[in-house]
mmCIF file of C-alpha atoms and ligand atoms in Angstrom:
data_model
loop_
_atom_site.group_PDB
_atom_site.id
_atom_site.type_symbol
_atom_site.label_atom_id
_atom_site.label_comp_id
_atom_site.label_asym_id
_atom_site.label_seq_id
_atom_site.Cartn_x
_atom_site.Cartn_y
_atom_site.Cartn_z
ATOM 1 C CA UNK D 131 47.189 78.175 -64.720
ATOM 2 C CA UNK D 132 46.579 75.398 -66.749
ATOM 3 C CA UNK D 133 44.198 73.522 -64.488
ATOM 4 C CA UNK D 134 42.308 76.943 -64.244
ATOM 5 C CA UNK D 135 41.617 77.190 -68.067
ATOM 6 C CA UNK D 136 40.652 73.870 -68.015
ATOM 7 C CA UNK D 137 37.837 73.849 -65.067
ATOM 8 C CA UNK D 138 36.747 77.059 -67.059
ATOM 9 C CA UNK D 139 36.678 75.367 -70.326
ATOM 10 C CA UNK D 140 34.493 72.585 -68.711
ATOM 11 C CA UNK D 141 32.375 75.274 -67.143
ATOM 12 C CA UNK D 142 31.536 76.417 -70.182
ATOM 13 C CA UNK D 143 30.522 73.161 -72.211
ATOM 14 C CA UNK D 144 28.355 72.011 -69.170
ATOM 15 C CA UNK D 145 26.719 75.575 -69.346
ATOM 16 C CA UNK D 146 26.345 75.334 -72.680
ATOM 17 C CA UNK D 147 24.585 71.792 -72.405
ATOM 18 C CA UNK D 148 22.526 72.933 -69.949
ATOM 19 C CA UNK D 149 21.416 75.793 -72.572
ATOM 20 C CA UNK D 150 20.584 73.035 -74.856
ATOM 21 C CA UNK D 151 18.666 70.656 -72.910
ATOM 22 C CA UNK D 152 16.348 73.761 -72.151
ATOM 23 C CA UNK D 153 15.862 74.759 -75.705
ATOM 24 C CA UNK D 154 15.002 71.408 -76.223
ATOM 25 C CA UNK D 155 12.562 71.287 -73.502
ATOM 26 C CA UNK D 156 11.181 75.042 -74.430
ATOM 27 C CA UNK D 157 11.021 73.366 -78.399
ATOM 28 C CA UNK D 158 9.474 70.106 -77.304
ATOM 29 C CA UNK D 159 7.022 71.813 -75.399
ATOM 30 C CA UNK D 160 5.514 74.084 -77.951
ATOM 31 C CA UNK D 161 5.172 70.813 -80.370
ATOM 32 C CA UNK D 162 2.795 69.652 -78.323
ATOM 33 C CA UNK D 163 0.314 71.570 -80.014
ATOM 34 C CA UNK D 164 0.065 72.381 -83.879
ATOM 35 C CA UNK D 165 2.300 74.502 -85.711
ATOM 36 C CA UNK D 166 1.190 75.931 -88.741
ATOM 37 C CA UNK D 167 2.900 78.340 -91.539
ATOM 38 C CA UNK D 168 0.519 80.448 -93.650
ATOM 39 C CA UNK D 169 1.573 81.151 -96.859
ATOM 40 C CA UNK D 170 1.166 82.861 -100.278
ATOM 41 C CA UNK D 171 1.449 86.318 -101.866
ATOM 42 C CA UNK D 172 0.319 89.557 -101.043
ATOM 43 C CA UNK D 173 -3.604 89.536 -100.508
ATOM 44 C CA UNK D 174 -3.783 85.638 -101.419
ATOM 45 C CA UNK D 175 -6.193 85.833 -98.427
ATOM 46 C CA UNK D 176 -4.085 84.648 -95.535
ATOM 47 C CA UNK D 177 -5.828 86.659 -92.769
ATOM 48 C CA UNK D 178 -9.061 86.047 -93.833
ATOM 49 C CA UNK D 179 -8.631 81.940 -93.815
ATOM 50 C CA UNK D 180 -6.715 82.733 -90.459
ATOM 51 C CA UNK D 181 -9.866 84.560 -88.505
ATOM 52 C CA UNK D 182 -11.931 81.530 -89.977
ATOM 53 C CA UNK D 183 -9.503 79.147 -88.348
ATOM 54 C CA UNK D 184 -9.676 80.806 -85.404
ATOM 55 C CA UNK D 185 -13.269 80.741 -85.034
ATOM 56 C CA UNK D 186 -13.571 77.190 -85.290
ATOM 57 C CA UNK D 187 -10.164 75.668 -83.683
ATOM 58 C CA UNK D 188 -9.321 79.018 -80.897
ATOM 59 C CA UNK D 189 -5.600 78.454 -82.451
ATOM 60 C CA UNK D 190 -3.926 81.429 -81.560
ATOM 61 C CA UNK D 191 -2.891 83.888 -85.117
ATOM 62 C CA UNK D 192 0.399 85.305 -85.075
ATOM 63 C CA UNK D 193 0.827 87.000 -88.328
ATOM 64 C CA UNK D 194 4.692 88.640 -88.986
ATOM 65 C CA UNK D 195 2.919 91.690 -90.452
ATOM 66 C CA UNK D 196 0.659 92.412 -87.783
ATOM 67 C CA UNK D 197 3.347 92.171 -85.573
ATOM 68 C CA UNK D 198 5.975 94.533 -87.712
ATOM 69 C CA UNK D 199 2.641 97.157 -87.565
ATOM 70 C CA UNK D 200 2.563 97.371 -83.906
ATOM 71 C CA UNK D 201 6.222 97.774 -83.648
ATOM 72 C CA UNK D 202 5.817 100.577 -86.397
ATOM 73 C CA UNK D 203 2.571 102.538 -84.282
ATOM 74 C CA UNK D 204 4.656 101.799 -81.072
ATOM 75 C CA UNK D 205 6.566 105.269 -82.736
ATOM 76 C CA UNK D 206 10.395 103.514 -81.613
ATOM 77 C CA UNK D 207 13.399 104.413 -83.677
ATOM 78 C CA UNK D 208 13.253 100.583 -84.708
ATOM 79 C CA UNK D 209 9.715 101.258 -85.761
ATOM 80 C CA UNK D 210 10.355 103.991 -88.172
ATOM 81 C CA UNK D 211 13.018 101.801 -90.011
ATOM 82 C CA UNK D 212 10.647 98.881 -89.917
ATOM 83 C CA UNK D 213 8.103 101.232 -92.002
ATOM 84 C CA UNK D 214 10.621 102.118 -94.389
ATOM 85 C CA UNK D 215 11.414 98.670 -95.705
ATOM 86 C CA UNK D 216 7.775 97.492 -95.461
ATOM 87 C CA UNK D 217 6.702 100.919 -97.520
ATOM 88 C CA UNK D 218 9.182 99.600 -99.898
ATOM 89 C CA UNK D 219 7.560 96.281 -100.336
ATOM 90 C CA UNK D 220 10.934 94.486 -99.193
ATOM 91 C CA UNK D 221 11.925 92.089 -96.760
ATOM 92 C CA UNK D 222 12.642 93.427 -92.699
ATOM 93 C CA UNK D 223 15.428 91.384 -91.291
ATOM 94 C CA UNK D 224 14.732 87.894 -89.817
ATOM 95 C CA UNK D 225 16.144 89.123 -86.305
ATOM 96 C CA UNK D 226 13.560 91.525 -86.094
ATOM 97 C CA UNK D 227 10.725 89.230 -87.295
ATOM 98 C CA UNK D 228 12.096 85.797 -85.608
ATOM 99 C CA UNK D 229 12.143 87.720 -82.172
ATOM 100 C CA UNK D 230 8.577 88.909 -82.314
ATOM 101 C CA UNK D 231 7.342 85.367 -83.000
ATOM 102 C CA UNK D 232 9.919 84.267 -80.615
ATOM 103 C CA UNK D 233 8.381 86.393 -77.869
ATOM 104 C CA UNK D 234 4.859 86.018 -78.825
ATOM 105 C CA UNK D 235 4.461 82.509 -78.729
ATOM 106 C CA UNK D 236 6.654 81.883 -75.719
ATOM 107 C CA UNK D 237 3.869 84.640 -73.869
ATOM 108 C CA UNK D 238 1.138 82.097 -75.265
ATOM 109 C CA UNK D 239 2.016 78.837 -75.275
ATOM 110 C CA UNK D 240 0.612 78.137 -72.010
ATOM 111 C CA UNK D 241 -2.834 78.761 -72.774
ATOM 112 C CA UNK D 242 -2.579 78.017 -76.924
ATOM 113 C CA UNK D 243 -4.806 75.396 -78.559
ATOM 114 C CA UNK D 244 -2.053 75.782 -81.651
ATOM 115 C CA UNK D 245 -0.300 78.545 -83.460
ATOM 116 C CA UNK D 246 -1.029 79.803 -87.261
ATOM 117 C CA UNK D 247 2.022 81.912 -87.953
ATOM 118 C CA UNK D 248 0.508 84.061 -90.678
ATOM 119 C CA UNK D 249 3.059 85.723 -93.537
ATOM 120 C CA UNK D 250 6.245 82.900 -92.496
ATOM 121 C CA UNK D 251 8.901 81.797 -93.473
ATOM 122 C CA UNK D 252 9.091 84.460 -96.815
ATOM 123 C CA UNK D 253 12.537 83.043 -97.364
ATOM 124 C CA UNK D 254 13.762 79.621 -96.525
ATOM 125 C CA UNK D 255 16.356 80.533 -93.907
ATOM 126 C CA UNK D 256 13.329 82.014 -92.109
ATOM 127 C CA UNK D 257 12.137 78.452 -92.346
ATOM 128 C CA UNK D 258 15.523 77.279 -91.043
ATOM 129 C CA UNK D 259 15.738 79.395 -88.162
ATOM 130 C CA UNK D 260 12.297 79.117 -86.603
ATOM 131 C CA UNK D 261 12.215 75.201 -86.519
ATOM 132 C CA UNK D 262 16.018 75.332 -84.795
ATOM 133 C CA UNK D 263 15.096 78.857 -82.708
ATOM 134 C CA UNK D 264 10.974 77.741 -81.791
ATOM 135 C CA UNK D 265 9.809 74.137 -82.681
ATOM 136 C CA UNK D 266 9.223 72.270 -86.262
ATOM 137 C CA UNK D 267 6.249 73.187 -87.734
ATOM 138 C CA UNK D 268 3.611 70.520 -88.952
ATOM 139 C CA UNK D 269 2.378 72.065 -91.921
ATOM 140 C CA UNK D 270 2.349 74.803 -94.465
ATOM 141 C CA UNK D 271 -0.900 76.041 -96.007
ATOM 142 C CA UNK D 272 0.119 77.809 -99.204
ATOM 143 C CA UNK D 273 -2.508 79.771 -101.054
ATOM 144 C CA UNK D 274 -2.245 80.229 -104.558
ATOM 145 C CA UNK D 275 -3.683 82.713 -106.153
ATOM 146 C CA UNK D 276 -2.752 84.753 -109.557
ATOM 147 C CA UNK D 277 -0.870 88.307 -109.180
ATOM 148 C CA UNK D 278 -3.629 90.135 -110.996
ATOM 149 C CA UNK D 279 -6.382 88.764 -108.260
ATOM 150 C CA UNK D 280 -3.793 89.278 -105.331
ATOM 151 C CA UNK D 281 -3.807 93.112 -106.851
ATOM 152 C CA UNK D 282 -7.376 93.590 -107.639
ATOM 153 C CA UNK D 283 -7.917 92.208 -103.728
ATOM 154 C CA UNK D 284 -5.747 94.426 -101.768
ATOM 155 C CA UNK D 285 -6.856 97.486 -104.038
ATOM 156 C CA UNK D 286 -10.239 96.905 -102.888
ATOM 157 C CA UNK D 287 -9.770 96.007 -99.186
ATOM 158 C CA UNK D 288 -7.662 99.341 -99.489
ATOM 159 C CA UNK D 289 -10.612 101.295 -100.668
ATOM 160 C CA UNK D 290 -13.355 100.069 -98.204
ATOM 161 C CA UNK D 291 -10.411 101.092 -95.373
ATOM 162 C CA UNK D 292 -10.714 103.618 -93.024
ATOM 163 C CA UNK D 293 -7.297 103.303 -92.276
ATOM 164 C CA UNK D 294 -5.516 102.102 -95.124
ATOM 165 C CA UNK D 295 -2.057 100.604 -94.630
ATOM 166 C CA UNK D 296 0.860 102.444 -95.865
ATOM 167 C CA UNK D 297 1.770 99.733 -98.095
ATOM 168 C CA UNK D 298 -1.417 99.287 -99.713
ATOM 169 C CA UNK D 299 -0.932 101.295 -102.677
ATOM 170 C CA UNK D 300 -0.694 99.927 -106.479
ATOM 171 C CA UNK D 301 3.568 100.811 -106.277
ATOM 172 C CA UNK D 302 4.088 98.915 -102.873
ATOM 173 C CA UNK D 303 2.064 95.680 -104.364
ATOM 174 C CA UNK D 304 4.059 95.270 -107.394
ATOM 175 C CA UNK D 305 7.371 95.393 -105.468
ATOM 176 C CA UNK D 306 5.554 93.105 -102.100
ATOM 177 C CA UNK D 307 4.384 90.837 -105.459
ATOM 178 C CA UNK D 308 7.993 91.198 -106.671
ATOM 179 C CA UNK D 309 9.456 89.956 -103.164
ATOM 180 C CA UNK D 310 7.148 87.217 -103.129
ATOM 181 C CA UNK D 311 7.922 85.488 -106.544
ATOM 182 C CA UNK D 312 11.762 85.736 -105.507
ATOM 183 C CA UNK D 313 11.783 83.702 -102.722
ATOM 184 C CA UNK D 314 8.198 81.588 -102.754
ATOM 185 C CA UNK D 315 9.699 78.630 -105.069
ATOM 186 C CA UNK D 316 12.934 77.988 -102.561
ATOM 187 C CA UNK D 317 10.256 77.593 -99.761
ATOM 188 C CA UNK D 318 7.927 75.180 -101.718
ATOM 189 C CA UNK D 319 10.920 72.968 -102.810
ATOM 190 C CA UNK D 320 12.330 72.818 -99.292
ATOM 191 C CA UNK D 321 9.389 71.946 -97.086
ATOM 192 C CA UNK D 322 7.437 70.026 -99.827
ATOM 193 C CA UNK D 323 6.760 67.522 -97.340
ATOM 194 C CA UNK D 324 4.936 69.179 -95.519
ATOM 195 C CA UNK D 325 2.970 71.938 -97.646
ATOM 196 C CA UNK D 326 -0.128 71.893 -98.969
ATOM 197 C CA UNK D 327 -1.084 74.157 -101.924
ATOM 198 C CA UNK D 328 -4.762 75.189 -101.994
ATOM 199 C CA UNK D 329 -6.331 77.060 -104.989
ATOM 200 C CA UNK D 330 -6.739 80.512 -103.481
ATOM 201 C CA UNK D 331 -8.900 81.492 -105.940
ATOM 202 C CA UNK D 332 -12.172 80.714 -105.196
ATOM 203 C CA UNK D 333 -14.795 81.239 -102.886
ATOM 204 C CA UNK D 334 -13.748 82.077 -99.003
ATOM 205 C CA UNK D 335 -15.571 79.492 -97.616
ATOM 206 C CA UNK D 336 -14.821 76.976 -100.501
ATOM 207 C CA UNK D 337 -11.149 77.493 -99.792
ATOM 208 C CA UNK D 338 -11.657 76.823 -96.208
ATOM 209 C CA UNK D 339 -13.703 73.360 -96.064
ATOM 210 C CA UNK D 340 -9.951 72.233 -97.658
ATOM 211 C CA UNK D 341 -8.218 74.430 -94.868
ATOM 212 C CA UNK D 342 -10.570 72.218 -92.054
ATOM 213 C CA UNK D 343 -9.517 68.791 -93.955
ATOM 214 C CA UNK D 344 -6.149 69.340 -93.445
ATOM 215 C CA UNK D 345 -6.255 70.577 -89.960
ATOM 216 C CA UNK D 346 -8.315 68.089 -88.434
ATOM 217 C CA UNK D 347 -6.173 65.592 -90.348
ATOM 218 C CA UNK D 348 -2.935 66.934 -88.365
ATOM 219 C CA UNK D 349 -4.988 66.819 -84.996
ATOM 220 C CA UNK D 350 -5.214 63.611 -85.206
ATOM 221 C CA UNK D 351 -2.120 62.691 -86.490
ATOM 222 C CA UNK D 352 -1.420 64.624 -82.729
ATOM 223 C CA UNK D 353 -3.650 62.985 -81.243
ATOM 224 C CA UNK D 354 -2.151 59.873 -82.223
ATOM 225 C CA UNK D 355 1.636 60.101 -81.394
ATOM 226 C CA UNK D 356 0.592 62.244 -77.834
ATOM 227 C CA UNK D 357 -1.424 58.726 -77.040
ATOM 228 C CA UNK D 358 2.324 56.185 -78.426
ATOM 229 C CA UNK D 359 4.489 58.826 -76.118
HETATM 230 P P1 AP5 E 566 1.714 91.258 -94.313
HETATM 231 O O1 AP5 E 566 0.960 92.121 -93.410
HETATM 232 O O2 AP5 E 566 1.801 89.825 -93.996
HETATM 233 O O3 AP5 E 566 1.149 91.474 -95.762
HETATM 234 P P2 AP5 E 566 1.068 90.539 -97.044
HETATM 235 O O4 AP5 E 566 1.764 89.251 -96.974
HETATM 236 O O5 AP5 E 566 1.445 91.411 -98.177
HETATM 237 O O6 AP5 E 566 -0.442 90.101 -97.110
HETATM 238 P P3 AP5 E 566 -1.733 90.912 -96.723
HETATM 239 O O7 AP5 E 566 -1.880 90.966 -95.261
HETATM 240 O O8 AP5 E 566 -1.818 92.187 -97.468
HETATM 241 O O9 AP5 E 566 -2.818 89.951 -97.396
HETATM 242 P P4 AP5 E 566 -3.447 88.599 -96.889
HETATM 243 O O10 AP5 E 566 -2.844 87.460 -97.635
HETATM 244 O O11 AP5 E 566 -3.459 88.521 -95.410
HETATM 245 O O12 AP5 E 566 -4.905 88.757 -97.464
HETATM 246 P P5 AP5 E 566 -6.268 89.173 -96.722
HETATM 247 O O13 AP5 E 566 -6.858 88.017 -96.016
HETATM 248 O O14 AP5 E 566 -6.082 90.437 -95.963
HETATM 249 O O15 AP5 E 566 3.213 91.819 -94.439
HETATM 250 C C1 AP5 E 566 3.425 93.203 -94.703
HETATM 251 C C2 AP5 E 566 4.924 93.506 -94.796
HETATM 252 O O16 AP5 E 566 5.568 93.201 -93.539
HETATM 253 C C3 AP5 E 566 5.714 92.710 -95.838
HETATM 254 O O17 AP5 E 566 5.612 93.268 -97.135
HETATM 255 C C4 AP5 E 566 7.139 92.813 -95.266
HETATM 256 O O18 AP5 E 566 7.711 94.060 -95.536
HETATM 257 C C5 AP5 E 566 6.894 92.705 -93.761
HETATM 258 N N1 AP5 E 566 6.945 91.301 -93.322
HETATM 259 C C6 AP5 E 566 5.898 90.533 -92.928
HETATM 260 N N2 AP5 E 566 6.300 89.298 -92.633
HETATM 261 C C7 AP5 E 566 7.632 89.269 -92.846
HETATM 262 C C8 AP5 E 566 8.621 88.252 -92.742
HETATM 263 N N3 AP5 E 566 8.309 86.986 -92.389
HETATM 264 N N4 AP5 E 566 9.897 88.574 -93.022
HETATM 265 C C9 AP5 E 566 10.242 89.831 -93.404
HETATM 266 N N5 AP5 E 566 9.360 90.836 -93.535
HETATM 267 C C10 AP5 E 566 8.059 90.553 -93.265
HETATM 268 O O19 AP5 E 566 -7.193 89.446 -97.998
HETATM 269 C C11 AP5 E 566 -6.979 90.546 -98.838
HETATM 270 C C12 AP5 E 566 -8.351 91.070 -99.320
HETATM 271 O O20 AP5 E 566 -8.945 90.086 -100.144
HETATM 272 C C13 AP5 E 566 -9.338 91.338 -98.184
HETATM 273 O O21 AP5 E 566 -10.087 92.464 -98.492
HETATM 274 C C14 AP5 E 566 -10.234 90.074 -98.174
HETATM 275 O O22 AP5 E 566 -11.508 90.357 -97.712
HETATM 276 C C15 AP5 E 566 -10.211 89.672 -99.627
HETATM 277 N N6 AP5 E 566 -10.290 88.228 -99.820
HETATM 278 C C16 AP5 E 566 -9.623 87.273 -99.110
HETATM 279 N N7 AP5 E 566 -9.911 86.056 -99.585
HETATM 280 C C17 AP5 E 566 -10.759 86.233 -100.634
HETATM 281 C C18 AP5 E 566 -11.403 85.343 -101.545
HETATM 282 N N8 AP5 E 566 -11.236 84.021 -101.478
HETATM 283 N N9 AP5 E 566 -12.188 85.863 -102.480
HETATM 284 C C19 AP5 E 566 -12.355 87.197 -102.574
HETATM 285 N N10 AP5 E 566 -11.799 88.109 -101.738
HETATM 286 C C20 AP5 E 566 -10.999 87.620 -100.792
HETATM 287 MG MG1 MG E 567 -2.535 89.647 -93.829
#
């Protein structure tokens, strides 16, 4: 009996290793190519630097909210509670977010140049858990912008819509603008290291010739340790 428990017991921690070495190879894979966290309030402009970025690197966007919106039109039970919290301006659970990425970079990584992940981490554990659960990532862009600009923007994107989103409306910001001042300074003091804060409130274009400074600087940097391996 007691040599049975122990050949399971050993089953398990070589099953478990196994587990590990392929996260490892899954993680190591994926940091191959750049990893980059888009940050900054509600508005601050983090889709529109994203399409730009696409156009001139083919890095594939992944933004949480776009995500959480397809979920929410797919018309599942999950969906509908999805669209409550987001109508609310709060937070959706990390599971739910964490396993879209999860899922959506692991069907791209294959054929990815590099990933923007567009509205992540909003809290640092989010941080924490996609660097264990994906791959570290090798920057943060954080765009700065003031709460009365991140307003005035989504009000007007909101009114040239012809399908506005549900949480586009003055009540909604305030509490998404609430959300985002709780949790944005843990973020910035953990991964200092590796963010960069760019004034958000200028010109698009302005704002991106920084955005292409710091990308092609991390392409190299790539380049460089792909070449030492
Ligand atoms: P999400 O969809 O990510 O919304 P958001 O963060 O509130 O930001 P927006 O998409 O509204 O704005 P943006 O920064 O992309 O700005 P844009 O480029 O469009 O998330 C929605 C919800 O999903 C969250 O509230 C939450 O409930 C949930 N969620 C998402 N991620 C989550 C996560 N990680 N964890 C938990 N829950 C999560 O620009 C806005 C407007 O301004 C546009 O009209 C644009 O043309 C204009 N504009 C942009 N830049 C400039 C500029 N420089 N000058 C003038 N106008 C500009
Ligand atoms: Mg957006």
């Amino acid at each position: 009996m007691l040599f049975m428990c122990h050949q399971m017991a050993m089953k398990k921690e070589a099953q478990e290793k196994q587990e590990k070495a392929e996260q490892l190879r899954k993680a190591q894979a994926v940091s191959d190519i750049p990893i980059i966290w888009i940050l900054g309030g509600p508005g601050c402009g983090k889709g529109t630097q994203c399409a730009k970025i696409v156009e001139k690197y083919g890095f594939t966007h992944l933004s949480s909210g776009d995500l959480l919106r397809e979920e929410v039109a797919s018309g599942s039970d999950k969906g509908r509670q999805l669209q409550e919290i987001m109508t609310s301006g709060g937070l959706v659970p990390n599971a739910e977010v964490l396993s879209l990425l999860h899922a959506a970079v692991t069907r791209t990584k294959g054929s990815s140049k590099g990933f923007l992940i567009d509205g992540y981490p909003r809290e640092k554990n989010q941080g924490i858990e996609f660097e264990q659960k994906i791959a570290p990532a090798d920057l943060a862009l954080y765009f700065d912008c003031s709460e009365d600009t991140m307003l005035k923007r989504i009000l007007a994107r909101a009114n040239a819509a012809e399908v506005k989103r549900a949480d586009d409306n003055e009540e909604t910001i305030r509490s998404r603008l609430q959300t985002f001042k709780r949790n944005t300074s843990a973020i910035l003091d953990l991964y200092a290291d590796k963010t960069l804060t760019i004034n958000a409130e200028r010109d698009v274009d302005d704002i991106f010739m920084e955005v292409v400074e710091v990308i092609d600087c991390v392409l190299q940097k790539k380049q460089r340790a792909a070449k030492v391996c």
